[in-house]
Coordinates of C-alpha atoms and ligand atoms in Angstrom, one line a residue:
M18 CA 108.5 76.5 88.9
K19 CA 105.1 74.9 91.0
A20 CA 101.8 77.0 90.6
I21 CA 97.8 76.3 91.1
I22 CA 96.4 76.3 88.3
S23 CA 92.5 77.1 87.7
E24 CA 90.8 76.1 84.0
Q25 CA 87.4 76.3 85.1
Y26 CA 84.8 77.8 88.0
G27 CA 83.7 75.2 90.9
T28 CA 85.0 74.6 93.7
P29 CA 88.5 74.3 95.9
D30 CA 89.2 70.9 94.5
T31 CA 89.0 71.8 90.9
F32 CA 92.4 73.6 91.8
A33 CA 95.2 71.9 90.7
L34 CA 98.8 71.9 91.6
R35 CA 101.3 71.9 88.4
E36 CA 104.5 73.1 87.1
V37 CA 104.2 75.9 84.6
V38 CA 107.1 77.5 83.0
A39 CA 108.3 80.6 85.2
P40 CA 106.9 84.2 83.9
V41 CA 109.3 86.6 82.2
P42 CA 108.5 90.1 83.1
K43 CA 107.4 93.0 80.3
E44 CA 109.2 96.4 79.6
D45 CA 106.7 97.5 83.3
Q46 CA 107.2 94.4 85.4
V47 CA 108.8 93.3 87.9
L48 CA 109.5 89.4 88.4
V49 CA 108.9 88.5 92.1
R50 CA 109.6 85.1 93.8
V51 CA 106.3 84.8 96.5
H52 CA 107.1 83.9 100.0
A53 CA 103.6 84.5 100.7
S54 CA 99.7 84.6 99.8
S55 CA 96.0 84.9 101.6
V56 CA 92.2 84.1 101.5
N57 CA 90.6 86.8 100.8
F58 CA 86.9 87.2 99.2
G59 CA 87.4 88.0 95.6
N60 CA 89.5 84.6 95.2
L61 CA 86.4 82.8 95.7
V62 CA 84.3 85.0 93.9
L63 CA 87.9 84.1 90.8
L64 CA 86.8 80.7 91.8
R65 CA 83.4 80.4 91.4
G66 CA 82.5 82.8 88.7
K67 CA 79.8 83.7 91.0
P68 CA 77.9 86.6 90.8
F69 CA 77.1 85.6 87.0
P70 CA 78.1 89.5 85.7
V71 CA 81.6 88.7 87.4
R72 CA 82.0 86.7 84.4
F73 CA 82.2 89.7 82.0
V74 CA 85.1 90.8 83.7
F75 CA 86.7 86.6 84.9
G76 CA 85.9 85.2 81.5
L77 CA 82.1 84.3 80.4
T78 CA 82.7 80.5 80.8
K79 CA 85.8 79.9 82.4
P80 CA 88.8 81.5 84.4
K81 CA 91.3 83.3 82.4
Y82 CA 93.1 84.4 84.6
N83 CA 94.7 80.9 84.5
I84 CA 96.9 81.6 88.2
P85 CA 94.4 82.8 90.6
G86 CA 95.8 84.5 93.7
G87 CA 95.9 88.2 95.1
D88 CA 97.6 89.2 97.9
I89 CA 101.7 88.6 97.6
A90 CA 104.9 89.9 99.8
G91 CA 108.0 88.4 98.1
I92 CA 111.5 89.7 96.8
V93 CA 112.5 91.5 93.3
E94 CA 113.6 88.3 91.6
A95 CA 114.4 90.8 87.9
I96 CA 112.7 94.0 86.7
G97 CA 111.6 95.3 82.9
E98 CA 113.4 97.7 81.7
N99 CA 110.7 100.7 82.4
V100 CA 110.8 100.1 86.1
T101 CA 112.2 103.0 88.2
R102 CA 110.9 102.2 91.3
F103 CA 112.0 98.7 92.1
Q104 CA 115.0 97.3 92.4
V105 CA 116.7 93.0 92.4
G106 CA 116.3 92.3 96.0
D107 CA 113.5 94.4 96.8
E108 CA 111.4 93.3 99.6
V109 CA 108.2 94.1 98.4
Y110 CA 103.6 93.5 99.1
G111 CA 100.4 94.1 97.0
D112 CA 97.7 93.4 95.7
L113 CA 97.3 91.7 92.2
S114 CA 93.6 91.3 92.3
S115 CA 93.0 94.5 89.3
S116 CA 96.7 93.3 87.4
G117 CA 95.8 89.7 86.6
W118 CA 96.4 88.0 89.9
G119 CA 99.2 85.0 90.0
A120 CA 99.9 85.2 93.0
F121 CA 99.8 81.3 93.6
A122 CA 102.3 80.7 92.5
E123 CA 106.8 80.5 92.6
Y124 CA 107.0 83.8 90.5
V125 CA 105.3 86.2 89.6
A126 CA 105.6 89.2 87.1
T127 CA 103.7 91.7 87.6
D128 CA 102.7 95.5 87.5
E129 CA 104.9 97.8 89.6
K130 CA 101.8 99.8 89.9
A131 CA 100.3 97.1 92.2
L132 CA 103.0 97.0 94.8
A133 CA 104.9 99.2 97.9
P134 CA 107.7 98.4 100.1
K135 CA 106.9 95.7 102.9
P136 CA 106.6 97.1 106.5
G137 CA 110.2 96.4 107.8
N138 CA 108.5 95.1 111.1
L139 CA 106.5 92.4 109.6
S140 CA 107.6 88.4 108.4
F141 CA 106.5 87.7 104.5
T142 CA 103.4 86.0 105.7
E143 CA 102.1 88.6 108.0
A144 CA 102.9 91.0 105.1
A145 CA 100.8 89.3 103.0
A146 CA 98.2 88.9 105.4
V147 CA 97.9 92.7 104.5
P148 CA 96.9 94.6 101.2
M149 CA 92.9 93.5 100.0
A150 CA 91.6 93.1 104.1
G151 CA 93.9 95.8 105.2
I152 CA 92.8 98.4 102.1
T153 CA 89.3 96.9 102.3
A154 CA 88.5 98.1 106.1
L155 CA 91.0 101.9 105.4
Q156 CA 88.8 102.6 102.7
A157 CA 86.2 101.8 104.1
I158 CA 87.0 104.0 107.1
R159 CA 88.8 106.6 105.9
D160 CA 86.5 106.6 103.1
K161 CA 83.1 106.3 103.0
G162 CA 83.1 106.0 106.7
M163 CA 85.0 109.6 107.1
V164 CA 85.1 108.5 110.5
K165 CA 86.6 111.3 113.0
D166 CA 88.0 111.5 116.2
G167 CA 86.2 110.2 118.7
Q168 CA 83.1 109.4 116.6
K169 CA 81.3 106.4 117.6
V170 CA 81.7 103.7 115.6
L171 CA 80.4 99.8 115.0
I172 CA 82.0 97.1 113.7
H173 CA 79.6 94.5 112.7
G174 CA 81.5 91.0 112.1
A175 CA 84.5 92.2 113.5
S176 CA 86.1 89.0 113.9
G177 CA 87.8 87.8 110.6
G178 CA 90.5 89.0 107.6
V179 CA 89.0 93.1 107.1
G180 CA 87.4 93.1 110.7
T181 CA 90.7 92.6 112.4
F182 CA 91.4 95.1 110.4
A183 CA 89.0 97.9 110.7
V184 CA 89.0 97.6 114.7
Q185 CA 92.2 99.0 114.8
I186 CA 92.6 101.2 111.9
A187 CA 89.0 102.8 113.6
K188 CA 90.9 102.9 116.8
A189 CA 93.8 105.2 114.8
F190 CA 91.1 107.3 113.0
G191 CA 90.5 108.1 117.2
A192 CA 87.3 106.5 116.8
E193 CA 85.2 105.3 120.1
V194 CA 85.0 101.3 118.5
T195 CA 82.2 98.5 119.4
A196 CA 82.8 95.6 117.9
V197 CA 80.4 92.8 117.3
V198 CA 81.5 89.2 117.7
S199 CA 80.9 85.6 118.9
T200 CA 82.0 84.8 122.2
R201 CA 85.2 83.0 121.4
N202 CA 86.1 86.2 119.3
V203 CA 85.8 88.7 122.1
D204 CA 89.0 88.6 123.8
I205 CA 90.6 89.3 120.4
V206 CA 89.2 92.3 119.1
K207 CA 89.8 93.5 122.4
S208 CA 93.1 92.6 122.7
L209 CA 93.1 94.8 119.1
G210 CA 92.0 98.0 120.8
A211 CA 87.6 98.0 120.8
D212 CA 86.0 99.8 123.4
H213 CA 83.0 97.8 124.1
V214 CA 82.6 94.3 123.0
I215 CA 79.1 93.2 121.9
D216 CA 78.6 88.9 122.3
Y217 CA 76.1 88.4 119.3
K218 CA 75.6 85.0 120.9
K219 CA 74.6 85.7 124.0
E220 CA 73.3 90.4 123.0
D221 CA 71.8 91.5 120.2
F222 CA 72.7 95.3 119.3
G223 CA 69.4 96.0 118.2
S224 CA 68.0 96.0 121.2
L225 CA 70.5 97.7 123.2
D226 CA 69.9 101.6 123.7
R227 CA 72.6 102.9 122.2
T228 CA 73.2 104.8 118.9
Y229 CA 76.3 105.3 116.0
D230 CA 77.5 107.8 114.0
V231 CA 78.9 105.3 111.7
I232 CA 78.3 101.2 111.9
F233 CA 80.6 98.8 109.2
G234 CA 78.5 96.0 107.7
V235 CA 81.7 93.6 107.8
N236 CA 79.3 89.8 108.9
G237 CA 76.6 89.8 110.0
S238 CA 72.7 89.7 108.8
Q239 CA 71.4 92.2 110.8
S240 CA 68.2 93.8 109.4
I241 CA 69.3 97.0 106.7
S242 CA 66.8 99.0 109.2
T243 CA 67.8 98.0 111.9
Y244 CA 71.3 99.7 112.0
K245 CA 68.9 102.3 110.4
R246 CA 67.5 102.8 114.3
K247 CA 71.0 102.3 115.6
L248 CA 72.4 105.0 113.1
K249 CA 72.6 109.0 115.1
E250 CA 70.8 111.9 113.2
N251 CA 73.7 111.9 110.2
G252 CA 74.7 108.8 110.5
R253 CA 76.6 106.9 107.7
F254 CA 76.4 102.7 107.3
I255 CA 79.0 101.5 105.0
H256 CA 77.8 98.0 103.9
V257 CA 81.6 96.0 103.6
G258 CA 80.7 92.4 103.2
G259 CA 78.0 90.6 104.9
S260 CA 74.3 89.0 102.1
E261 CA 73.6 90.5 98.8
S262 CA 70.2 91.2 100.4
Q263 CA 71.9 93.9 102.3
M264 CA 74.5 95.0 99.4
Y265 CA 71.2 95.5 97.2
Q266 CA 69.1 97.5 99.6
T267 CA 71.9 99.9 100.8
M268 CA 71.9 100.5 97.4
L269 CA 68.1 101.0 96.4
G270 CA 67.6 102.7 99.7
P271 CA 69.0 106.3 98.5
L272 CA 67.4 105.9 95.6
L273 CA 64.0 105.2 97.0
S274 CA 64.9 108.2 99.5
V275 CA 64.2 105.8 102.2
F276 CA 67.3 106.7 104.7
G277 CA 66.4 111.0 105.1
K278 CA 69.7 112.3 106.2
K279 CA 71.4 108.8 106.9
K280 CA 73.7 108.0 103.9
F281 CA 74.1 104.2 103.3
I282 CA 76.9 103.3 101.3
T283 CA 78.0 99.7 99.4
F284 CA 81.4 100.0 98.0
L285 CA 83.9 97.6 96.2
Q286 CA 87.6 98.2 97.2
R287 CA 90.2 99.5 95.0
A288 CA 94.1 98.8 95.3
N289 CA 96.3 101.2 94.8
Q290 CA 100.0 101.5 95.4
Q291 CA 99.4 104.5 97.7
D292 CA 97.1 102.9 99.9
L293 CA 99.5 100.4 100.4
L294 CA 101.9 102.9 101.9
V295 CA 99.7 104.4 103.8
M296 CA 99.0 100.7 105.3
K297 CA 103.0 100.5 105.7
E298 CA 103.8 103.1 107.8
L299 CA 100.0 102.5 110.2
I300 CA 101.9 99.4 110.2
E301 CA 105.0 100.2 111.1
E302 CA 104.3 102.3 113.8
G303 CA 102.4 100.3 115.8
K304 CA 98.6 101.5 114.7
V305 CA 97.5 98.2 113.3
K306 CA 99.0 94.6 113.3
P307 CA 98.0 91.8 110.8
V308 CA 95.9 88.7 112.6
I309 CA 97.0 85.2 111.1
D310 CA 94.6 82.5 111.9
R311 CA 95.5 79.8 110.0
T312 CA 98.6 79.2 107.6
Y313 CA 98.8 76.9 104.4
S314 CA 101.3 75.5 101.6
L315 CA 101.0 75.7 97.9
S316 CA 99.5 72.2 97.6
E317 CA 97.2 72.3 100.5
I318 CA 95.2 76.0 99.0
P319 CA 91.8 74.0 98.0
Q320 CA 92.2 72.4 102.1
A321 CA 92.3 76.2 102.8
F322 CA 90.0 77.2 100.7
H323 CA 87.6 75.2 102.3
Y324 CA 88.5 76.6 105.1
F325 CA 87.9 79.9 104.4
Q326 CA 84.4 79.4 102.9
E327 CA 83.3 78.2 106.0
G328 CA 83.1 81.9 107.1
H329 CA 84.6 81.7 110.4
S330 CA 88.2 81.9 110.0
Q331 CA 89.5 84.1 112.7
G332 CA 91.7 87.1 110.9
K333 CA 93.8 86.1 108.3
V334 CA 94.0 83.1 106.1
M335 CA 97.8 81.9 104.6
I336 CA 99.5 80.2 102.4
T337 CA 103.5 80.0 102.6
I338 CA 105.1 79.8 99.3
H339 CA 108.4 80.1 99.5
Ligands
NAP428 N1 83.4 95.2 99.6 C1 85.0 95.1 99.5 O1 85.3 95.5 98.2 C2 84.9 93.7 100.0 C3 86.3 93.5 99.7 C4 86.7 92.1 100.6 C5 86.2 91.7 101.4 N2 84.6 92.3 101.6 C6 83.7 91.0 102.2 O2 84.1 91.6 103.7 C7 83.5 90.3 104.6 C8 83.7 90.0 104.9 O3 85.2 89.5 104.7 P1 86.4 88.6 105.3 O4 87.7 88.3 104.5 O5 86.7 89.7 106.3 O6 85.8 87.3 106.0 P2 85.6 86.3 106.9 O7 87.6 86.5 107.4 O8 86.1 84.6 106.6 O9 85.1 86.4 108.2 C9 85.2 85.7 108.8 C10 84.6 86.3 110.2 O10 82.8 87.0 110.6 C11 82.6 86.1 111.4 N3 81.1 86.5 110.8 C12 80.6 85.0 110.5 N4 79.2 85.4 111.2 C13 78.8 86.2 111.6 C14 78.2 87.3 112.4 N5 76.5 86.8 112.1 N6 78.1 88.6 113.0 C15 79.4 88.7 113.3 N7 80.4 88.5 113.3 C16 80.0 87.4 112.3 C17 83.2 84.7 112.2 O11 83.0 84.7 113.2 P3 82.2 84.3 114.0 O12 81.8 82.7 112.5 O13 82.9 83.1 115.1 O14 81.2 84.5 114.1 C18 84.9 84.8 111.4 O15 85.6 85.4 112.2 C19 82.5 89.4 103.2 O16 81.6 89.1 103.1 C20 83.0 90.0 101.9 O17 82.9 89.2 100.9 C21 84.6 92.2 100.4

């Protein structure tokens, strides 16, 4: 089979397209014929081996996962003898970032717990946009933000992979959503249901006279003190992404008691089958749909990564494989 091989940490140009032996599923594994995958920030971390502490998980001097790729959508080709949840021919989707990666290939053998049935109303390419970005947004909004009906929510950096899901999921949870984006993305977030849009090229949300129950920092470099000022008294700030300095301030602030009653939380999403099922339901109910920016082939993965790492994608950057 054809696969992208990553043998050293570095730039997207270190990826090589090679012919390798197709995997055989172990007892509790499912062999998936991969139709599509996508690019996430987690792929960049694995590619670069940075920040350095991730090497204690990914391999100290070179990546121990030779075939990268986390998001997946495809068809079950074979199953191990202990697999109970899937049958040959099932359409599945999932996030392999906690189970050995391997999605940038024609076939991958993976743990059945990493997979769920694909949303029936999505193509394979659309479905592969959902797992990592969609579940990050879901866990941020439901578990960390604890967003409730009628709350005022601000999403800073709402036009990328995670942000476009965040707008729709916050709306599905009943929030009044304000999206902060650049001029070229105003229409996209309006079409996803944002009630208010702040164009950061024209207005500074920090200087506007509005406060929020929950703020999600997805992208952008606003200071933590601005976010604190823009929160209501018992408000919550969730650091999803953005700068490392925002992340450290969010982590250290509560220890130094500088945020008062306001909660500042940073978190890492955890892939799991239950949340894939929640996303499937939201999608099939028509409450959430993936936003796709560009699509590349397996051999074009270096170009896909060069584009993604510029940081200006509008929704998701996809890889089609079969
Ligand atoms: N916590 C977790 O578990 C987790 C999981 C996944 C991702 N993340 C993090 O979440 C962040 C977003 O990931 P992603 O995949 O959604 O990224 P992405 O798709 O690359 O985001 C790109 C989008 O961000 C917008 N943007 C860039 N700079 C901005 C600014 N200053 N203000 C507002 N918008 C801005 C861009 O539009 P313009 O350039 O036009 O503004 C573009 O639409 C990353 O930092 C990533 O590390 C965290």
